[in-house]
XYZ file of C-alpha atoms in Angstrom:
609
model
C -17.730 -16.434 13.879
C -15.934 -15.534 11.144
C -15.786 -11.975 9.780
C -17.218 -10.390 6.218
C -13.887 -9.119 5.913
C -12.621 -12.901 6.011
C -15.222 -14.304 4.070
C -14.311 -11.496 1.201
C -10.695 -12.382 1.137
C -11.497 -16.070 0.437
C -14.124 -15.505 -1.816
C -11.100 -13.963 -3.969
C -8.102 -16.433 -3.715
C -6.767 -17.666 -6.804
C -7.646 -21.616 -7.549
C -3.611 -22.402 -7.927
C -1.852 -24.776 -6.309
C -0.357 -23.345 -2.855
C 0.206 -23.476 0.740
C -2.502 -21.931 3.453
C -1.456 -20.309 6.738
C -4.041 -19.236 9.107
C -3.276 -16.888 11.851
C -4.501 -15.879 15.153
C -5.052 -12.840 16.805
C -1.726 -12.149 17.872
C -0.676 -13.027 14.494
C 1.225 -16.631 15.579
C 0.688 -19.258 12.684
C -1.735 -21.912 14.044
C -2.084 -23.937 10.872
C -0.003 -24.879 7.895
C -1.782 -26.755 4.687
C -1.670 -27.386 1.581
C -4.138 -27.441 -1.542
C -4.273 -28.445 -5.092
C -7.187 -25.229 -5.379
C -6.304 -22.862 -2.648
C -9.883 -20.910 -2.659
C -11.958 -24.107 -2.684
C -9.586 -25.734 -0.014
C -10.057 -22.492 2.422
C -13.335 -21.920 1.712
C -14.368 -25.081 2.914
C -12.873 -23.831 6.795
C -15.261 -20.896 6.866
C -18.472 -22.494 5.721
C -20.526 -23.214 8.563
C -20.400 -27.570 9.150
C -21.935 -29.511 11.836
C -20.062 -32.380 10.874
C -16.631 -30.596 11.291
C -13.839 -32.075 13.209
C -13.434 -31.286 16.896
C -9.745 -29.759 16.180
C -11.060 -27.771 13.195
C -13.527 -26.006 15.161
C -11.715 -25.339 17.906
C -9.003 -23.872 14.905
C -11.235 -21.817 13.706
C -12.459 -20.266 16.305
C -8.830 -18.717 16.973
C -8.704 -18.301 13.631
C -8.611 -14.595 12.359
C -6.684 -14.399 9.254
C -5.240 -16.313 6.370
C -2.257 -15.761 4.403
C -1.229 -17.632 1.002
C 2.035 -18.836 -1.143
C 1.249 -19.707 -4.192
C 3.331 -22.574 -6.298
C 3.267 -23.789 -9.859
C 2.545 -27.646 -8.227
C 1.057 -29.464 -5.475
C 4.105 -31.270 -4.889
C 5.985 -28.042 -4.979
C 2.662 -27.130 -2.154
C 3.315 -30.663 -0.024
C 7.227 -29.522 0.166
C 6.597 -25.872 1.185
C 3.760 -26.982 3.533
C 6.858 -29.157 5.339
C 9.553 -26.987 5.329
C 6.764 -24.286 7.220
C 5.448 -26.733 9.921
C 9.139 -27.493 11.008
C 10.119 -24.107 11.112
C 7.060 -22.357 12.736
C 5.683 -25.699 14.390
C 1.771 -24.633 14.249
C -0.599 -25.202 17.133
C -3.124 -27.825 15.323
C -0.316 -29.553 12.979
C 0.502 -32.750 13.935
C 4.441 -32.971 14.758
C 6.432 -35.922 13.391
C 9.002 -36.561 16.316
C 11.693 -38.270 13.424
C 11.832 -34.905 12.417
C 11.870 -37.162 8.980
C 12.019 -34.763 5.180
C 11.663 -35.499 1.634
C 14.051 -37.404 0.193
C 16.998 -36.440 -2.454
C 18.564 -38.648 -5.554
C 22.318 -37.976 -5.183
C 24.357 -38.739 -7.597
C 28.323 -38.236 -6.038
C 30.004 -37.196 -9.058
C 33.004 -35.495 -6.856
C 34.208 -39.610 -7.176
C 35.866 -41.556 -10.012
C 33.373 -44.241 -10.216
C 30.235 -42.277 -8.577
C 27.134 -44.316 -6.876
C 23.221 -43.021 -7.292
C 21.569 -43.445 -3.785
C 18.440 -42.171 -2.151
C 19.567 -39.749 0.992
C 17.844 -37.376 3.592
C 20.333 -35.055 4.256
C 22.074 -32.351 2.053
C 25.509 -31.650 2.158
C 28.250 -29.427 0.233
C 30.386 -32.068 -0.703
C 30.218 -31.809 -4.332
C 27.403 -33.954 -5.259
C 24.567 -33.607 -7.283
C 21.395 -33.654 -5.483
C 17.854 -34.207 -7.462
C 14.598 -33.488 -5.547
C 13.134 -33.154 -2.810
C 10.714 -36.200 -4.014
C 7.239 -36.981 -2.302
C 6.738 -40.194 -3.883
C 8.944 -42.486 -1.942
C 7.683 -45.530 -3.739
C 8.752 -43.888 -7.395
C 12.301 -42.919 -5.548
C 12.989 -46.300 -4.877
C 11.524 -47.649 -7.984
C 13.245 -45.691 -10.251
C 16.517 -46.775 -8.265
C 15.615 -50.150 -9.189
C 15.187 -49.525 -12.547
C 18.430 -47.947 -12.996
C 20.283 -50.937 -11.582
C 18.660 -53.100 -14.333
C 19.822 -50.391 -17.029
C 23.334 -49.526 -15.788
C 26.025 -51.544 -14.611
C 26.546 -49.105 -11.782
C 27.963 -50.056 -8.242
C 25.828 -50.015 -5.127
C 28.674 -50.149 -2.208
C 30.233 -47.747 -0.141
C 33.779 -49.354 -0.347
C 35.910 -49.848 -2.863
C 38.061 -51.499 -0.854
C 38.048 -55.257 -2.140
C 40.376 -57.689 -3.611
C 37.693 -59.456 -5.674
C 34.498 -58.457 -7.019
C 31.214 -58.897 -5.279
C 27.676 -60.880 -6.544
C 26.261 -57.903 -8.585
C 29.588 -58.379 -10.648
C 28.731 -62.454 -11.799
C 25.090 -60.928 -12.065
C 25.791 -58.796 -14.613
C 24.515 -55.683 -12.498
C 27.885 -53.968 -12.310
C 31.046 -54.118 -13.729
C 33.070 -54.149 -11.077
C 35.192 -50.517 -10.726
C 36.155 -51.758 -7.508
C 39.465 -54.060 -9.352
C 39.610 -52.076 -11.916
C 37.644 -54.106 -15.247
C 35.945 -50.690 -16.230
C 37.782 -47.597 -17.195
C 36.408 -44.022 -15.491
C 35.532 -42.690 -19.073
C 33.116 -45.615 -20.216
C 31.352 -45.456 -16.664
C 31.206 -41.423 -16.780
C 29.013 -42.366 -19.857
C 26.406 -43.806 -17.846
C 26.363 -41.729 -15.369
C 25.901 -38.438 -17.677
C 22.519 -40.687 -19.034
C 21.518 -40.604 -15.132
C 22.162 -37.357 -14.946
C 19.904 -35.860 -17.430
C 17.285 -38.131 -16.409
C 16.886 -36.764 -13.599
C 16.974 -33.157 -15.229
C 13.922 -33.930 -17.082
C 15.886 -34.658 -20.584
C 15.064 -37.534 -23.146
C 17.771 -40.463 -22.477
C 18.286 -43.819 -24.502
C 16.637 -45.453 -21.257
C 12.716 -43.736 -21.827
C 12.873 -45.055 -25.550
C 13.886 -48.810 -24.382
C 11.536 -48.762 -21.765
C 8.851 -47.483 -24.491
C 9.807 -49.952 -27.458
C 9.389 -52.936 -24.702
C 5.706 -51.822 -23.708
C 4.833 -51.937 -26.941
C 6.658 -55.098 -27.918
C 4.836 -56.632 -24.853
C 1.462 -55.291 -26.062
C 1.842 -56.965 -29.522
C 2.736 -60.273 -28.167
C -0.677 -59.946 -25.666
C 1.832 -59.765 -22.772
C -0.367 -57.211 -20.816
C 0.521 -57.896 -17.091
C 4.735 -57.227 -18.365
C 3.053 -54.131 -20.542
C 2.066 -52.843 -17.528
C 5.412 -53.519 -15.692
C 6.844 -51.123 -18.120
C 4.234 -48.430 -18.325
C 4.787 -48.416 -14.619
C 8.401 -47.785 -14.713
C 7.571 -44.825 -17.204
C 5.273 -43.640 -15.027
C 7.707 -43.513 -11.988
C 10.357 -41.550 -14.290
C 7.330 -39.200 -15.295
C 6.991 -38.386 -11.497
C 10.603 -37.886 -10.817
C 11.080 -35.806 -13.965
C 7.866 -33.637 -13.220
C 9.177 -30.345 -12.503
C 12.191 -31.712 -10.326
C 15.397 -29.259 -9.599
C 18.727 -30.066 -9.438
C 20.491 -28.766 -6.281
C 23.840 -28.531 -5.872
C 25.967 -26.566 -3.268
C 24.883 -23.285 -4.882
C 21.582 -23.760 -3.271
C 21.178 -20.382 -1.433
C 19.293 -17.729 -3.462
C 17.131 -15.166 -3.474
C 14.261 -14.645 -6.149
C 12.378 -11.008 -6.722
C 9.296 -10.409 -7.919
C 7.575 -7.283 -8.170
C 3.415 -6.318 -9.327
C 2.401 -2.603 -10.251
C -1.525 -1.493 -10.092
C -1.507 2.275 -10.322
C 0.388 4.209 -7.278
C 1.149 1.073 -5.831
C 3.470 -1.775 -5.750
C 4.310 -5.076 -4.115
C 7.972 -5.907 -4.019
C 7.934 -9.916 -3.339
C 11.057 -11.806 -2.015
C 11.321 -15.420 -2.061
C 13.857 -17.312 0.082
C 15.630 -20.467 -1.170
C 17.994 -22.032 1.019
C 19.740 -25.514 0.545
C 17.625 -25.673 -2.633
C 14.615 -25.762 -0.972
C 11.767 -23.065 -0.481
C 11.866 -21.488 3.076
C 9.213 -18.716 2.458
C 8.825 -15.362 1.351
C 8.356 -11.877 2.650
C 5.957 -9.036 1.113
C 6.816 -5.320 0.966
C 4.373 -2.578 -0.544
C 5.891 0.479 -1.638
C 4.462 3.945 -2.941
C 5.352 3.797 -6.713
C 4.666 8.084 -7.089
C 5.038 7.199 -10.740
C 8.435 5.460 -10.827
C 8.674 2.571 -13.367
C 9.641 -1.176 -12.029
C 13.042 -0.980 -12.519
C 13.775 2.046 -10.454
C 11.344 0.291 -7.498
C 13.598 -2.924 -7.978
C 16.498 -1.043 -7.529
C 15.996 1.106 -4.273
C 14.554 -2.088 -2.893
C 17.895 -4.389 -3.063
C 19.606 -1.027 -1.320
C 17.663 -0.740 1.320
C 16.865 -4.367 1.691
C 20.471 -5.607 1.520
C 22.267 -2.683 3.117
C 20.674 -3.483 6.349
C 20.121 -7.369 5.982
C 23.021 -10.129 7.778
C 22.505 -12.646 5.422
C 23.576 -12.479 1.916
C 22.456 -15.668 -0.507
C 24.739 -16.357 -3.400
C 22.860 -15.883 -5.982
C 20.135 -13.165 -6.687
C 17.408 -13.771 -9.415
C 15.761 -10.384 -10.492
C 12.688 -10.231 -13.024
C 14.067 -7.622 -15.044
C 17.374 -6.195 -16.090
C 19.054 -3.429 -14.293
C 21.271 -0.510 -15.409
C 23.103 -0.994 -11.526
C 23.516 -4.506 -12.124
C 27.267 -4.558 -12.513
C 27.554 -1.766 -9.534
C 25.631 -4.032 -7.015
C 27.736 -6.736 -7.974
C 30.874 -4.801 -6.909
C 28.801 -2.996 -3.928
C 28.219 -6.859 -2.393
C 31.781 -7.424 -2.757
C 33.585 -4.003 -1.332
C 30.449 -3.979 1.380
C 29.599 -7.253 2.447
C 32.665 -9.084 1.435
C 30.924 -11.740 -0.814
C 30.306 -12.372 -4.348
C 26.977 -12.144 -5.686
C 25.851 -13.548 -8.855
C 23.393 -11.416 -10.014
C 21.147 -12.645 -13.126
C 18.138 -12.225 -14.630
C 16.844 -15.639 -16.112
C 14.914 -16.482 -19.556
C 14.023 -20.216 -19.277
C 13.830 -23.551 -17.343
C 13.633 -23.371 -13.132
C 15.064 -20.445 -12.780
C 12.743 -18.352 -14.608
C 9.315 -20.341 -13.069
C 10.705 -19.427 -9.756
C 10.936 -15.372 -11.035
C 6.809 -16.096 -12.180
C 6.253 -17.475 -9.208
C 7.476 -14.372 -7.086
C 5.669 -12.381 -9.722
C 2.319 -13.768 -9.283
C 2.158 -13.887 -5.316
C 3.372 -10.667 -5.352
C 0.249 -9.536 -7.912
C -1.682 -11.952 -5.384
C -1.109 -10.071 -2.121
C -1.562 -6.337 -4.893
C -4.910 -7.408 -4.822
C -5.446 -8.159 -1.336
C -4.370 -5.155 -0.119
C -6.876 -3.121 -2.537
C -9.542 -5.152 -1.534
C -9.161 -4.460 1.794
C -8.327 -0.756 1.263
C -12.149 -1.059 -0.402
C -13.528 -3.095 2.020
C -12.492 -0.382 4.550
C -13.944 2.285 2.713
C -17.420 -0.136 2.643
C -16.920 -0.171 5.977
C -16.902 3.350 6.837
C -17.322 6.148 3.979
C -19.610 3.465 2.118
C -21.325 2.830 5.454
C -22.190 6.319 6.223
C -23.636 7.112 3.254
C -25.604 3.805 3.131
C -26.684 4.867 6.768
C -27.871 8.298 5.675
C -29.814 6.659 2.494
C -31.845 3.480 4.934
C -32.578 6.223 7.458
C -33.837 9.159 5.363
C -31.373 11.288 7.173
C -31.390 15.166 6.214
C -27.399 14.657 5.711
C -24.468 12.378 5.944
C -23.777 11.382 9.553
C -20.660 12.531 9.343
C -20.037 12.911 13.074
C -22.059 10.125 15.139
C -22.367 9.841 19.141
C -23.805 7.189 21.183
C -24.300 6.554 24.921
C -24.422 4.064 27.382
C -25.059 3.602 31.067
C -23.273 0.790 33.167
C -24.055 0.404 37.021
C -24.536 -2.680 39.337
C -27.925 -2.406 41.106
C -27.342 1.272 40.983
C -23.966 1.295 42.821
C -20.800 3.333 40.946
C -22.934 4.254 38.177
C -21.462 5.430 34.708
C -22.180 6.490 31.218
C -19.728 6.426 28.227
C -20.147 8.466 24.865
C -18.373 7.158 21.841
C -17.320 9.237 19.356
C -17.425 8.002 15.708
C -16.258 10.841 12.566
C -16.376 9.259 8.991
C -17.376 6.095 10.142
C -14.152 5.465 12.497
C -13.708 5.859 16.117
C -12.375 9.428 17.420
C -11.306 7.913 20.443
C -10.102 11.854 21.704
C -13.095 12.534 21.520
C -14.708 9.960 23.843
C -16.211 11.021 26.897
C -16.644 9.421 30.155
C -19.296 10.232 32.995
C -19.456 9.388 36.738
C -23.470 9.954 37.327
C -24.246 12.272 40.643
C -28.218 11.966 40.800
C -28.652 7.750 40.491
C -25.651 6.793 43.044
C -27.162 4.088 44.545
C -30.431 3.649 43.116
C -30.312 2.536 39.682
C -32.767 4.645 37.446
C -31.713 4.881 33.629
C -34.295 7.511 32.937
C -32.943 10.179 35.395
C -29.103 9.011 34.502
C -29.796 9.618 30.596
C -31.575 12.978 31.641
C -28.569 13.784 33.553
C -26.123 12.665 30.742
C -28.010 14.888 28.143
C -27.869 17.755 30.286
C -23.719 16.888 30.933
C -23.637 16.839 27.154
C -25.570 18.878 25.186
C -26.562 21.594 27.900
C -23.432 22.855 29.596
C -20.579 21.636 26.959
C -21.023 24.194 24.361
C -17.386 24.006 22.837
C -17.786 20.477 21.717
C -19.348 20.139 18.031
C -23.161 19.080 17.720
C -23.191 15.552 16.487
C -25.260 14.618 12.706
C -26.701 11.698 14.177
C -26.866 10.106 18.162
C -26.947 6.426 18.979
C -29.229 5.038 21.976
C -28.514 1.322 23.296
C -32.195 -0.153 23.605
C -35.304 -0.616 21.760
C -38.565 1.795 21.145
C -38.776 2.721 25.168
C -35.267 3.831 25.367
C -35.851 6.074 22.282
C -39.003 7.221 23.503
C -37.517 7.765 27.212
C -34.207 9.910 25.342
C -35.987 11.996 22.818
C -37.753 14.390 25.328
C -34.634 14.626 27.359
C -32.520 15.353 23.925
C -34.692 17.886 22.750
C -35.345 19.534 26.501
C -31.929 20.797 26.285
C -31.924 22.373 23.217
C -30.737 19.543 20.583
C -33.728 20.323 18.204
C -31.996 19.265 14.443
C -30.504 16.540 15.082
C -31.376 12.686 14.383
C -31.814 10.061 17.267
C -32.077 6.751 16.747
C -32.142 3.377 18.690
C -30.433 -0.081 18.092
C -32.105 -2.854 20.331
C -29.933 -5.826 20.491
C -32.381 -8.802 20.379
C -32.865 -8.568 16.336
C -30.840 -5.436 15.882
C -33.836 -3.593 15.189
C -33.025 0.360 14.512
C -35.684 2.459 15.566
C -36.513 5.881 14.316
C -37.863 9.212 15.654
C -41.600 9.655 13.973
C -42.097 5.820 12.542
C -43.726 3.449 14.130
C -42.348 0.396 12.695
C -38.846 -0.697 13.109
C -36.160 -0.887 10.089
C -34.731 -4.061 9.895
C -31.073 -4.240 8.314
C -29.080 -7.162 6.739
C -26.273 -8.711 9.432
C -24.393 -8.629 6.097
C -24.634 -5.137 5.586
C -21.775 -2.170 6.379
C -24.352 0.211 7.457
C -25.743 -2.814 10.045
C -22.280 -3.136 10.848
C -20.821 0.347 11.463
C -24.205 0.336 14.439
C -23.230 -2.292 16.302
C -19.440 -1.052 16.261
C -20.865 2.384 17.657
C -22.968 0.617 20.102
C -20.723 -1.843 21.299
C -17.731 0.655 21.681
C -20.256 2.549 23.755
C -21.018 -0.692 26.040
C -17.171 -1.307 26.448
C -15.736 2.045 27.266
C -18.573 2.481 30.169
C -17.945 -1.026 31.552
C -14.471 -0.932 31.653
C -15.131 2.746 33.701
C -17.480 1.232 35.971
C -14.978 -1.904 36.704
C -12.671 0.730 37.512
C -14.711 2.319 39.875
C -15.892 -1.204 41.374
C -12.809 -2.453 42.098
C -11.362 0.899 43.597
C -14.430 1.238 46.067
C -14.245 -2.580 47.045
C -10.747 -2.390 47.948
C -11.276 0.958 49.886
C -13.904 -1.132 51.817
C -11.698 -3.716 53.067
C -9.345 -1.106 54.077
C -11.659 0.753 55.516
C -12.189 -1.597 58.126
C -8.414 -2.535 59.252
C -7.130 -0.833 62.308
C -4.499 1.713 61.301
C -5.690 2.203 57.959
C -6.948 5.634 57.356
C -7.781 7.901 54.145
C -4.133 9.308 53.812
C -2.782 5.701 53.494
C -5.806 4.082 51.862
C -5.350 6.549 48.801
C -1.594 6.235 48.952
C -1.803 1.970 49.500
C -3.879 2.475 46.150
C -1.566 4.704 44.627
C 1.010 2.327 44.971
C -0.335 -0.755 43.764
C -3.378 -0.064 41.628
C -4.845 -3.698 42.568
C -5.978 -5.555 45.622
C -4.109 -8.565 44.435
C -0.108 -6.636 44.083
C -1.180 -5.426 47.765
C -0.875 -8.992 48.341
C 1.868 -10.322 47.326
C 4.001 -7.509 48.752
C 5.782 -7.750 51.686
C 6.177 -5.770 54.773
C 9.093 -3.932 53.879
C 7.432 -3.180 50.599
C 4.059 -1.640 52.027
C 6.088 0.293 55.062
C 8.010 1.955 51.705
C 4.376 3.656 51.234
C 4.118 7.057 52.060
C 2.463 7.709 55.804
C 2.757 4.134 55.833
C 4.883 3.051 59.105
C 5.963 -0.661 60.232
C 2.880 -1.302 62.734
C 0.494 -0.114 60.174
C 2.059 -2.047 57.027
C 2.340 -5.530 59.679
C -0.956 -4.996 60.410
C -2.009 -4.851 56.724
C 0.236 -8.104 55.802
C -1.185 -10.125 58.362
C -4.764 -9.140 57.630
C -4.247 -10.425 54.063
C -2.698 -13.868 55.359
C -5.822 -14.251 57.726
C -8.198 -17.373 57.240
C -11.888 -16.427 56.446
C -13.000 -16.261 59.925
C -10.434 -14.570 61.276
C -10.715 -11.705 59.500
C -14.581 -12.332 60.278
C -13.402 -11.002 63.625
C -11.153 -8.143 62.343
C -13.341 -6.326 60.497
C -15.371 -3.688 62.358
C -19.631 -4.083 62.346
């Protein structure tokens, strides 16, 4: 079920483009995605649907967090959400076994007569590299096109003594003998190249004049060709980077609200968006600069990697020193710069709004904590009619099976949080072995509230159960001298709270803190007594079995226990092991490891009537 905590935080996700991560209870990312609207896209996980898919529910109910990236795109989103599920490789993601990525435009301008090509793999040989691309189709397309365009070779050798069939079809012009100089073929590709930067070329205005030519003359279905081929250059032009072998940088971005600050750090490496990492930091008045500025000491002085380039949001008046502190210190150069326009600068927004993203996260769960427990306590007080806040709350609980090793637990709760020093514990003396929760409260209330006078009086106690219970506790509460103080009761079927002096129940929202802070009181109660009384259980049954092998007295029972805390680590040990136990001997501990290796019936015949 998922949590009003949860449900808050999606409630308030921005309706950007981004990538999703949802996380389990120990934190491991189960689940990468990606969305065009990140709060409609997440919100649609915690809304209750019959219809769901198997995996998704089974997802979700491992589920306990989310955490965002924002990005200016949703093909920028698609690319993230890749690069994530091969580096973290989520539970419920389906795994590609080609271990396949986006694809890259390289242009090789490291040659004389350089080829365009579509490639998969990266590397620092000079190149220019345009992408990553998630339209395949356009990739190839646009390839296409420029082979039409420009008379630009296609193979890998230049090796030849004659020229090949794209030379007699006028599709290249045949660098490979030498009947095009390096100057006029640098022309065309420079036009490639700022095509693929997003810039205007000669190309987009022939491609244009022929639609329209094609329109005039009613040639629709070759109108369309064209628009087509515009369309594919719009896709690889839309918001594309060029990476080259500079491609490792880091970009900072920082958000201010008040005392507080979140100092955002995104990771590019190869050109390509790894992820990010968050820190919040205690402004105490400082302005962003000075924040900025601590951060890259402490952050760098202790960090192994070092990118080449750093992107900051604002200028510095250290910029110059950290420059020569990378060198002297880390032995690298650093360019350090603080961008005004084109991809650069995007990526510096980017940073900048994530970080204001996770800002208001963490306030909203600082308030959502208060709700939860200053809020809650004075909602309580308010519902109940109490005479003051319940500042300090106890509750109690009784665990026992069919009267055997019975317990009672008191939870301690001060401002609406759990005082766990001051929890309390009872083993019950008057019900062993006949289970009778009237006499075992009365014995608990005199434990408590007659005999421990140093502890503090509570505002407000707790009992597990409906009207009876309350009814059965009062008399016993107030017997022993507890005349001021508030008792109420939570019964579990409808969650029900029952009052001292009204007849009718008060029935509270599910939705509500005050609802909520209850059952966390009462079900804190029903753990810490169950987990004493397992204790106690499982003690006592393995004294038992003892009990009844030969050799096996109270001196070695306590110290066998001693020892190894648990039945099953008495088995597995050997016989050298238990003879190491003090008063143990090696007749006694042989005795004991062959006992534990007996079948069923023969230690039937062991055990003593």
């Amino acid at each position: 079920m998922v949590s009003e905590e949860l449900l808050e935080k999606v409630s308030h996700l921005p309706t950007t483009p981004g990538v999703y991560l949802w996380h389990d209870k120990y934190n491991r990312i189960i689940y990468v995605g990606k969305a065009i609207n990140l709060r409609n896209r997440v919100r649609s996980y915690v809304r209750q649907d019959a219809n769901r898919a198997p995996k998704v529910t089974a997802m979700m109910r491992r589920a306990v967090d989310v955490e965002i990236i924002q990005t200016k795109t949703e093909m920028e989103a698609l690319i993230l959400e890749n690069t994530l599920i091969k580096e973290h490789h989520p539970k419920y993601n389906i795994m590609l076994r080609d271990d396949k990525t986006y694809p890259y435009i390289k242009v090789a301008v490291q040659e004389d007569f350089p080829r365009v090509y579509m490639t998969r793999r990266m590397e620092r040989d000079g190149a220019k590299y345009f992408g990553p691309f998630t339209d395949v189709t356009a990739v190839h397309q646009v390839l296409k096109l420029l082979c039409l365009y420009y008379p630009l070779r296609t193979c890998r050798s230049m090796k030849v003594d004659r020229p090949c069939l794209q030379y007699h079809m006028h599709y290249c012009e045949a660098p490979c003998v030498g009947l095009v100089k390096a100057e006029k073929y640098r022309t065309y590709i420079d036009e490639v190249v700022q095509l693929f930067e997003g810039k205007h070329t000669p190309l987009l205005d022939t491609i244009q004049k022929k639609m329209e030519d094609a329109a005039e003359q009613l040639e629709f279905e070759q109108a369309a060709r064209y628009r087509d081929q515009l369309t594919s250059i719009g896709k690889i032009q839309e918001k594309q980077r060029m990476v080259t072998q500079r491609g490792d940088l880091d970009v900072l971005g920082i958000a201010m609200e008040g005392n507080l600050a979140c100092v955002q750090l995104l990771f590019i490496r190869g050109g390509r968006l790894l992820g990010r990492e968050n820190y919040f930091v205690n402004t105490e008045g400082d302005e962003a600069e000075i924040i900025m500025t601590e951060f890259i000491k402490q952050y760098y002085g202790s960090t192994t990697f070092i990118p080449k380039e750093l992107l900051l949001p604002m200028e510095s008046s250290e910029q110059q020193l950290f420059t020569e502190w990378f060198t002297d210190m880390k032995g690298q150069n650093v360019d350090i710069s603080v961008p005004q326009r084109g991809y650069k600068k995007d990526m510096i927004n980017m940073a900048h709004e994530n970080a204001q993203t996770f800002l208001n996260e963490r306030r909203r769960q600082w308030q959502h904590e208060i709700d939860k427990t200053g809020g809650a306590v004075k909602r309580l007080a308010e519902v109940l009619d109490l005479p003051r806040l319940p500042e300090r709350m106890e509750c109690f609980d009784i665990s026992h099976t069919q009267g055997a090793e019975t317990v009672a637990s008191m939870v301690v709760f001060e401002g609406g949080k759990p005082a766990k020093k001051e929890y309390r514990r009872f083993k019950l003396k008057t019900t062993q072995g006949k289970p009778d929760d009237f006499k075992s409260m009365a014995e608990i209330m005199e434990r408590r509230y007659g005999n421990e006078t140093d502890w503090p009086m509570p505002d407000l106690i707790v009992i597990d159960g409906g009207k009876g219970q309350l009814n059965a506790a009062l008399p016993l509460i107030r017997q022993v001298g507890v005349v001021d103080v508030p008792v109420i009761s939570l019964a579990k079927r409808i969650e029900e709270v029952f009052v001292e002096g009204q007849s009718d129940s008060i029935i509270l929202s599910h939705h509500t803190p005050e609802l909520q802070l209850l059952q966390q009181i009462r079900d804190e109660a029903h753990r810490f007594a169950i987990t004493y009384h397992r204790k106690l259980r499982g003690k006592r049954n393995l004294e038992s079995i003892l009990d009844h092998i030969e050799g096996i007295g109270p001196k070695r029972r306590q110290a066998l226990w001693k020892e190894f805390g648990t039945l099953e680590k008495m088995k597995e040990a050997s016989v050298e092991e238990l003879e190491q136990v003090e008063s143990m001997n090696r007749k006694s501990a042989q005795t004991l490891y062959n006992f534990f290796r007996m079948s069923k019936a023969e230690k039937q015949e062991v055990l003593r009537p």
